[in-house]
Short mmCIF file of C-alpha atoms in Angstrom, two decimals:
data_model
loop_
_atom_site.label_atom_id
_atom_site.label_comp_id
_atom_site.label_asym_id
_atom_site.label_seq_id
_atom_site.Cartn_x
_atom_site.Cartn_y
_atom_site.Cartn_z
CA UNK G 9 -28.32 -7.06 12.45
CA UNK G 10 -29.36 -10.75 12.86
CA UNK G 11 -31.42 -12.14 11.17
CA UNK G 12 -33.89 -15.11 11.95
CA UNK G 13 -33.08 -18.54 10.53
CA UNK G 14 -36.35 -19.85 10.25
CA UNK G 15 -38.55 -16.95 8.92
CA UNK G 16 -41.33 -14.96 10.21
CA UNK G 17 -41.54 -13.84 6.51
CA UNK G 18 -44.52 -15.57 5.22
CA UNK G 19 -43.76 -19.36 4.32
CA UNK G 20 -42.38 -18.45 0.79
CA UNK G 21 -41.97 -21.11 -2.12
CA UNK G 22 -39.56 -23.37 -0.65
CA UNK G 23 -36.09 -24.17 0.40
CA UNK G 24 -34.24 -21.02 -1.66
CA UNK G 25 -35.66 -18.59 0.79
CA UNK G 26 -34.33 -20.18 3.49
CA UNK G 27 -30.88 -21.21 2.20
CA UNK G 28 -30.36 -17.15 1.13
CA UNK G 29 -31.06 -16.47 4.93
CA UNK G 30 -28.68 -18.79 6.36
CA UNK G 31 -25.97 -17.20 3.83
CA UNK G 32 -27.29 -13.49 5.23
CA UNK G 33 -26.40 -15.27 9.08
CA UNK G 34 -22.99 -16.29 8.44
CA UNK G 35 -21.83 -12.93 6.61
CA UNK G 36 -24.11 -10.56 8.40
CA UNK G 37 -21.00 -8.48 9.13
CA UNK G 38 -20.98 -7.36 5.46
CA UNK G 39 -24.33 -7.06 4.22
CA UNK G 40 -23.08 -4.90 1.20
CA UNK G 41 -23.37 -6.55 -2.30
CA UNK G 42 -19.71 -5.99 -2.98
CA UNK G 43 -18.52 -8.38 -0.08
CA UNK G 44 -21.45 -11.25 1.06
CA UNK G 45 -20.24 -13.62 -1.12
CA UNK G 46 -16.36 -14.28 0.21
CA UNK G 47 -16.48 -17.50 1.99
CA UNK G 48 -13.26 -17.97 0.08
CA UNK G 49 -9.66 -16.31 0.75
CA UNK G 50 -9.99 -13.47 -0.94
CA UNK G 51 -10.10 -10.07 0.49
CA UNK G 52 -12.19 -7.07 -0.40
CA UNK G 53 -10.58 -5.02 -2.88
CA UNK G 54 -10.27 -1.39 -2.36
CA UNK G 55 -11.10 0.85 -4.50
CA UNK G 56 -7.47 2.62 -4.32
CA UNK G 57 -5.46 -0.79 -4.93
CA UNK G 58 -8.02 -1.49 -7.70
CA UNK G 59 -6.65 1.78 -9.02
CA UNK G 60 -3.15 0.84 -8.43
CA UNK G 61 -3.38 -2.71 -10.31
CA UNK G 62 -5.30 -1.32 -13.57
CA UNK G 63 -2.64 1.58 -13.59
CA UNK G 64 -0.64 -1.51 -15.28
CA UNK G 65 -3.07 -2.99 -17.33
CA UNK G 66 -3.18 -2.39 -21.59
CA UNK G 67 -6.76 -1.03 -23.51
CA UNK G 68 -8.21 -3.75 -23.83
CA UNK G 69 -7.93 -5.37 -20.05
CA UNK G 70 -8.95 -2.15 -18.70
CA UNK G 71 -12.14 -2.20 -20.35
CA UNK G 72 -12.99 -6.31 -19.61
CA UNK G 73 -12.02 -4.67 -16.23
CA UNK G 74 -14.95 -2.25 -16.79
CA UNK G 75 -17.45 -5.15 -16.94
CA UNK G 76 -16.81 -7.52 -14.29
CA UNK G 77 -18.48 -5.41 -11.44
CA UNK G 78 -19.98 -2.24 -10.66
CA UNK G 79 -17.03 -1.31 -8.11
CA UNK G 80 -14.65 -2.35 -10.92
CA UNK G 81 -16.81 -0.54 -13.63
CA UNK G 82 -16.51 3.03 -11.43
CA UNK G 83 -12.85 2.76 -10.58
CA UNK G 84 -12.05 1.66 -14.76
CA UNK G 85 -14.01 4.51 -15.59
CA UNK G 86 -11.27 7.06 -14.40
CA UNK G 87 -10.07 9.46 -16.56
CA UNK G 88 -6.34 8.74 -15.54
CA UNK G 89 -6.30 5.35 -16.09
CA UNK G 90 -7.21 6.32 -19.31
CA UNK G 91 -4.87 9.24 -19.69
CA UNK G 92 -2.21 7.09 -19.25
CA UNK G 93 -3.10 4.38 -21.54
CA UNK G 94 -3.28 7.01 -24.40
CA UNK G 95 -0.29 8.55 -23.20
CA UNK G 96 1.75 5.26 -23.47
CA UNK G 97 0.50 4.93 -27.01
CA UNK G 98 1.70 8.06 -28.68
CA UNK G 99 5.50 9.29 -28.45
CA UNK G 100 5.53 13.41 -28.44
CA UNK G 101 1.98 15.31 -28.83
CA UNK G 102 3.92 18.49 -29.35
CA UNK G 103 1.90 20.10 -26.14
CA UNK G 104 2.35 19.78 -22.61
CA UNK G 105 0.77 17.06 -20.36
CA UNK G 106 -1.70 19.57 -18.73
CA UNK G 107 -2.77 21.43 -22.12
CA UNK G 108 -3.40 18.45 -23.65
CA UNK G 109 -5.23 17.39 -20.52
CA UNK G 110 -7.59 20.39 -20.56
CA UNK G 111 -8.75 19.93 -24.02
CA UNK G 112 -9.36 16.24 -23.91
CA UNK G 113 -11.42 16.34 -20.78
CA UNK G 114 -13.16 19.65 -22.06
CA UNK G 115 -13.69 17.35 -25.51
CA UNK G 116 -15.24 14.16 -23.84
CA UNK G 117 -12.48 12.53 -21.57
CA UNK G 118 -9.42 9.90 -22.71
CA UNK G 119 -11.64 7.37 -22.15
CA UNK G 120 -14.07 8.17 -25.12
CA UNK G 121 -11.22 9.25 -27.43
CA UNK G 122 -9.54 6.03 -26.82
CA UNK G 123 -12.02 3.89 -27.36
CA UNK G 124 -13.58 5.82 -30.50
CA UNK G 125 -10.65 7.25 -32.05
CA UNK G 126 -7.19 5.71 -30.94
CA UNK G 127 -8.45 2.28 -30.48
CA UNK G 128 -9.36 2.00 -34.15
CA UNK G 129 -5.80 3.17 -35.26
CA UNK G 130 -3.93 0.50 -33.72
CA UNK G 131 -6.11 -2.22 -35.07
CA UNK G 132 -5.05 -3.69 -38.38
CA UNK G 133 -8.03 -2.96 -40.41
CA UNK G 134 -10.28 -5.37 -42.02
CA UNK G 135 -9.25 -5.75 -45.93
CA UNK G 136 -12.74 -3.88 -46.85
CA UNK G 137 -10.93 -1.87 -49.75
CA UNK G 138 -7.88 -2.87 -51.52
CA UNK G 139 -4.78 -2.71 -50.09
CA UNK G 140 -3.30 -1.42 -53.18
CA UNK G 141 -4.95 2.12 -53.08
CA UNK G 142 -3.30 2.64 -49.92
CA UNK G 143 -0.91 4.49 -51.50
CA UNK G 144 -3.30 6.89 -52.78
CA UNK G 145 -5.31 8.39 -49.80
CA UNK G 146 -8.52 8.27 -50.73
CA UNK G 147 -10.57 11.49 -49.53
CA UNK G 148 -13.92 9.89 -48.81
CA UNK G 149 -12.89 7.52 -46.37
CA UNK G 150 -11.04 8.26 -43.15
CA UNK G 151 -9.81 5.56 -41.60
CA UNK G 152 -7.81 3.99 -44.24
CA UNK G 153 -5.02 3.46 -42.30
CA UNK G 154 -1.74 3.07 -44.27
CA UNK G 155 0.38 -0.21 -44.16
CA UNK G 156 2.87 0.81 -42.02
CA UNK G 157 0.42 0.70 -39.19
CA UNK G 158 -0.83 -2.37 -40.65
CA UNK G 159 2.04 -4.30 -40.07
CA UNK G 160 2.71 -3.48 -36.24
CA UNK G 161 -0.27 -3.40 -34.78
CA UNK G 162 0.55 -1.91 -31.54
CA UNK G 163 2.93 1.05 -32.75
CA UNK G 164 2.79 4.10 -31.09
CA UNK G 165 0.78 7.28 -32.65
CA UNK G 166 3.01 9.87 -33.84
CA UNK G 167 1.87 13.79 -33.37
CA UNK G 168 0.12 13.91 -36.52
CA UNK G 169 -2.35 11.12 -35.58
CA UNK G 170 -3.33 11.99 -31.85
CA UNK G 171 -3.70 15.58 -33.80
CA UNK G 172 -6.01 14.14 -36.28
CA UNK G 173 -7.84 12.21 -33.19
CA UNK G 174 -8.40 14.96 -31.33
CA UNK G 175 -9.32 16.92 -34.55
CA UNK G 176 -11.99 14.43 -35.17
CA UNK G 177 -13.46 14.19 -31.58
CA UNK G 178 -14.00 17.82 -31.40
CA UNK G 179 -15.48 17.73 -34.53
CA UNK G 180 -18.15 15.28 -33.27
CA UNK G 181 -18.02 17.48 -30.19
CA UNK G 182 -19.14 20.89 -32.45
CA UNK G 183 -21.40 18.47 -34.78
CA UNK G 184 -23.82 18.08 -31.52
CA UNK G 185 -23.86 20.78 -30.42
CA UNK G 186 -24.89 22.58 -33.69
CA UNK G 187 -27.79 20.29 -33.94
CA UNK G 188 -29.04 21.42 -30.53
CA UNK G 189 -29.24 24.78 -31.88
CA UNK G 190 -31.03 23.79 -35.22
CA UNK G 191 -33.73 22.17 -33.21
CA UNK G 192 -34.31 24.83 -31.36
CA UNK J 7 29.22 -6.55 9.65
CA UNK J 8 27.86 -3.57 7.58
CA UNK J 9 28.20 0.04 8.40
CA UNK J 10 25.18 0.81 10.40
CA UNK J 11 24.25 -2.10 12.00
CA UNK J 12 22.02 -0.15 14.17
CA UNK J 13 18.78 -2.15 13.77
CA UNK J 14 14.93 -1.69 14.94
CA UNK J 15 12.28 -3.44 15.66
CA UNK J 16 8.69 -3.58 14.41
CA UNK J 17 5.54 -5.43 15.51
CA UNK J 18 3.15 -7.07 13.69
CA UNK J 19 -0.89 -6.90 13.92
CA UNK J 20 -0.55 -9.94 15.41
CA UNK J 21 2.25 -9.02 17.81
CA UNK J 22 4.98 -10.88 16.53
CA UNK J 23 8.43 -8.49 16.58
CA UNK J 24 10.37 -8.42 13.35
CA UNK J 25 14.33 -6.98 13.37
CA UNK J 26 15.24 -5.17 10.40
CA UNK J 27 18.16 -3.43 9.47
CA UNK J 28 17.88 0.87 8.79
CA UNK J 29 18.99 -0.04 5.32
CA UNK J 30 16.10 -2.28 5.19
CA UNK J 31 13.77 0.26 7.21
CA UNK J 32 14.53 2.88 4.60
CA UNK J 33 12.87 1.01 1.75
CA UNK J 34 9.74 1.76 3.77
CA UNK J 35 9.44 5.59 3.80
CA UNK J 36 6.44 5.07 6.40
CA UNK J 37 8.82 3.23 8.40
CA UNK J 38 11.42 6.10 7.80
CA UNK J 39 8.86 9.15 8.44
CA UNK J 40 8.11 7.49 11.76
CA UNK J 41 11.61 7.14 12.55
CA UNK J 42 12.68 10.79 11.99
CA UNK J 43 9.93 11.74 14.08
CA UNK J 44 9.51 9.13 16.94
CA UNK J 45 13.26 7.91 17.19
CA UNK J 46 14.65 4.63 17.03
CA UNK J 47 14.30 3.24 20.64
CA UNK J 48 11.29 1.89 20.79
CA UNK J 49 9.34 -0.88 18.58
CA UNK J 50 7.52 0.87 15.39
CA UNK J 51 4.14 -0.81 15.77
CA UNK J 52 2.46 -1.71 12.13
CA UNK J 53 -0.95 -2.69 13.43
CA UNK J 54 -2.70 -3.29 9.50
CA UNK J 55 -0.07 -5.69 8.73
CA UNK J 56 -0.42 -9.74 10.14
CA UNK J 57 2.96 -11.86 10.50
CA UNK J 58 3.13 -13.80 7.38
CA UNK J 59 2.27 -10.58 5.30
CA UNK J 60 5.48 -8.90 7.39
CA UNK J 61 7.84 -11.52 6.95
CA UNK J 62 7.21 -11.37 3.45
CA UNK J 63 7.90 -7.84 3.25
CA UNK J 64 10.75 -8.21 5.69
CA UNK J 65 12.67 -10.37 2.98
CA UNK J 66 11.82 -7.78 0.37
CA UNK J 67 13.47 -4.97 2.04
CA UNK J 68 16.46 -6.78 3.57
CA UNK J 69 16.89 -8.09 -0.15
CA UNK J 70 16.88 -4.93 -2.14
CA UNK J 71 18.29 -3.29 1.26
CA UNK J 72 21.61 -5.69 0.05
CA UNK J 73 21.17 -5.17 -3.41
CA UNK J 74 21.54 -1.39 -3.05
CA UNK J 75 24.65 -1.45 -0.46
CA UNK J 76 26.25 -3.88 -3.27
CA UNK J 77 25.67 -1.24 -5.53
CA UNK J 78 26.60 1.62 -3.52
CA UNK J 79 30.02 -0.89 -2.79
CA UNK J 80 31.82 -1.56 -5.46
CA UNK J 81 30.49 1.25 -7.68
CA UNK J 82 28.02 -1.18 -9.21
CA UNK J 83 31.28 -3.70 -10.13
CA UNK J 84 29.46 -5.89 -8.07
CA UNK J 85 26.67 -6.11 -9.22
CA UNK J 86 27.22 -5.88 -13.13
CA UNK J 87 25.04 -5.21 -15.68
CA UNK J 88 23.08 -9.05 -14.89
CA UNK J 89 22.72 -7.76 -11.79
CA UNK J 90 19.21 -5.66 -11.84
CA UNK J 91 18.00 -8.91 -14.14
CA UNK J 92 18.71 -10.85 -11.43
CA UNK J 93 16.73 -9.00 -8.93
CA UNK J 94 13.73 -8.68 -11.53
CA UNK J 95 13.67 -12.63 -11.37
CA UNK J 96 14.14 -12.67 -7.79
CA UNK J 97 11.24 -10.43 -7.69
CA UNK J 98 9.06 -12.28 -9.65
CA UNK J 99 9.78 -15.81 -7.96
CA UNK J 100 8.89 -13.73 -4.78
CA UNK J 101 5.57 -12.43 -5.40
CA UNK J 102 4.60 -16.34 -6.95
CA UNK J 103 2.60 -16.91 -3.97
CA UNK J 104 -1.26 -17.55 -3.40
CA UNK J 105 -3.81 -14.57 -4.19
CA UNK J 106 -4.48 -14.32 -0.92
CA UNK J 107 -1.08 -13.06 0.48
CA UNK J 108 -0.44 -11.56 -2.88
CA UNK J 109 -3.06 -8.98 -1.91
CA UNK J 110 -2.01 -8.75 1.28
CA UNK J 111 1.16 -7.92 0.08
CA UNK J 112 -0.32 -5.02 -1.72
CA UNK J 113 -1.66 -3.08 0.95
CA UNK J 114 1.04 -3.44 2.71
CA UNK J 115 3.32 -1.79 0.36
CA UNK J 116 0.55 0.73 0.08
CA UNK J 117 0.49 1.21 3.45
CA UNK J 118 4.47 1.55 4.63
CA UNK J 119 5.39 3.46 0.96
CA UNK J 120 7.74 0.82 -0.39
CA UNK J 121 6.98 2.05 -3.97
CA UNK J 122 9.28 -0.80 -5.84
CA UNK J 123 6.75 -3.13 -4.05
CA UNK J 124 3.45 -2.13 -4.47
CA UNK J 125 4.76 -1.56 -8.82
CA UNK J 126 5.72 -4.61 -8.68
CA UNK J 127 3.22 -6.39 -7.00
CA UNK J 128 0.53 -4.45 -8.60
CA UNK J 129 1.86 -5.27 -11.92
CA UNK J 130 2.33 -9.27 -10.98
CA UNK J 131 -1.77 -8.84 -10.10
CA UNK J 132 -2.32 -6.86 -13.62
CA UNK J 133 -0.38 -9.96 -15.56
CA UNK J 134 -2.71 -11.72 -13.79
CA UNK J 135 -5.92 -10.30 -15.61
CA UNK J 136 -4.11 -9.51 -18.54
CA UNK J 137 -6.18 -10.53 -21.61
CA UNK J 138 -8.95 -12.48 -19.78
CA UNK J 139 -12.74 -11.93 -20.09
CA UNK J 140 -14.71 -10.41 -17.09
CA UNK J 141 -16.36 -13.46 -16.47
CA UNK J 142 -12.74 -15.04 -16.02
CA UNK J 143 -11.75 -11.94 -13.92
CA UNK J 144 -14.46 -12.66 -11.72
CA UNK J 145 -13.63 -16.15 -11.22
CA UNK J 146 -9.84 -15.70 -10.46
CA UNK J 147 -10.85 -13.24 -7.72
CA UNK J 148 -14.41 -14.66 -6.84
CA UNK J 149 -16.52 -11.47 -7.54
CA UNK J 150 -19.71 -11.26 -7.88
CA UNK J 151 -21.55 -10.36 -11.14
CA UNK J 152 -23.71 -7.23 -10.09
CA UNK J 153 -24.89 -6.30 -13.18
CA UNK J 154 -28.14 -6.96 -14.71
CA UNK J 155 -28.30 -8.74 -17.70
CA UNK J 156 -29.09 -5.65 -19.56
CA UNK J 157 -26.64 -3.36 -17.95
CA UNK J 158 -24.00 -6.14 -18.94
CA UNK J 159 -25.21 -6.20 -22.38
CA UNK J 160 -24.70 -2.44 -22.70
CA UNK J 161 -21.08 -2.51 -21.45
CA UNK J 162 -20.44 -5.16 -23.94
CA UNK J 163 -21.69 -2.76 -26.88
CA UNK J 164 -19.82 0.21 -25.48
CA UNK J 165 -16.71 -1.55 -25.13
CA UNK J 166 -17.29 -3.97 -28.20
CA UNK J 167 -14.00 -2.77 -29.97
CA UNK J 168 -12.34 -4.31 -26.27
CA UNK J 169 -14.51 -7.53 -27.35
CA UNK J 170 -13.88 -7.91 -30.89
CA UNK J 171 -10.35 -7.88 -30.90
CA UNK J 172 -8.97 -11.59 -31.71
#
């Protein structure tokens, strides 16, 4: 487990090599990526607490959350964090917990719809077309999203929308596989 | 002074002995499971916790310990309806200390089941990293960036709706 101070490793461009082995010395009880580096106070962070915290994070921090390590990245990733982010944004689905459940992990996971389908709603949208033919739903394009939503960003979905959601995601779900068959 | 003053005692990782009252004890259901089973004579040893982590957790319990028998008292006269308010403050001027205990904290609700706890300590860690970038995550809890620069560039484009919001 120790390693040498001064190398046997061939005499290498400089001081860097050297300085990266005395760190290696000092914290040669962890030699993992996740934990060499905590010279400071803080303790590793398990995997389960991890969980625990970003059970009580919004969206959005979940998925910074996502990017700021790989051990952070793997634990964000899980399908009930993101269940019950969706869940908190949308009042009654009109289906129980564990139907619901089976479709949307049979359809691509919470994490994907949020992210490409729920996400989207609760944004105010970009003034791309006029707000005035809001009233009449234009056909063509989907997501014009009416004013009401507009207005509060952060409202929660009502069963018609997480309907239309997961209408939408297995729709993109179908589309590929379709064109697997075509191709073949 | 209260109805069961029957009291036990539990050790520390560092072998300091704590006293707590049951009604305290009971916030813990580790503490409680161990009790049913093992009896209350001798001292309950709680070897992953150190002595400052305990007698944090020690003032937790005997406060919400006092909070529920003032409840239970007066039928909740009491206490009022300021009262859970109060405790919600109490609880968040408890758990302002440094990150260090803060985590310590939460495993050691994890570990002894005090469920109040660990939700709210958890959540006083979520507030924490509430809105901030990963780069700022990583500095309030002094991770290191594993990620190549291309793997980092791909979780930015995967998560860009995350990123673009203002």
């Amino acid at each position: 487990m120790k390693r040498p101070l001064s190398g046997d490793v061939a005499p290498a461009t400089g001081d860097d090599k050297e300085v990266k082995k005395v760190k290696r010395t000092e914290g040669d009880k962890e030699e993992d990526n996740r934990t060499a580096e905590n010279s400071g106070a803080f303790v590793y962070f398990d995997e389960n607490l991890l969980f625990e915290v970003l059970k009580h994070v919004d969206a959005r921090t979940l998925a910074m959350a996502g990017c700021v390590s790989k051990q952070w990245h793997k634990t964000a990733q899980d399908e009930r964090l993101w269940e019950l982010i969706c869940s908190k944004q949308w009042a009654n689905t009109g289906c129980s917990e564990q139907q619901l459940r089976t479709v949307v992990l049979a359809l691509g996971g919470f994490r994907r719809l949020h992210a490409l389908y729920l996400a989207p709603l609760s944004k105010p949208q970009p003034c791309s077309t006029s707000s005035s033919s809001s009233s009449s739903s234009s056909s063509s394009s989907w997501p014009a999203v009416p004013k009401v939503i507009r207005s509060k960003p952060q409202s929660r979905l009502g069963k018609d929308e997480v309907h239309l959601s997961l209408c939408l995601m297995s729709i993109s779900c179908y589309e590929k596989m379709n064109f697997n068959k075509r191709n073949r | 002074m209260a109805s069961s003053s029957k009291t036990i005692t539990v050790v520390s990782s560092d072998g300091d002995e704590f006293e707590m009252t049951m009604k305290a004890a009971e916030q813990s259901k580790l503490i409680t499971h161990m009790l049913d089973e093992f009896g209350v004579s001798d001292k309950v040893p709680l070897y992953n916790v150190n002595s400052e982590t305990m007698a944090k957790v020690m003032e937790y319990c005997k406060k919400h310990a006092d909070h529920e028998a003032a409840k239970e008292e007066d039928g909740g006269a009491a206490i009022g309806a300021g009262g859970e308010e109060e405790l919600k403050k109490w609880d968040d001027e408890f758990l302002k200390v440094e990150n260090g205990l803060l985590f310590n904290i939460i495993l050691a609700a994890n570990y002894l089941e005090i469920k109040s706890l660990l939700d709210s300590s958890c959540q006083a860690v979520a507030d924490m990293i509430k809105g901030k970038t990963p780069e700022q995550i990583r500095e309030i809890f002094n991770i290191k960036n594993d990620f190549t620069p291309e793997e980092e560039a791909k979780l930015r484009s995967e998560n860009e709706w995350a990123f673009q919001e203002d």
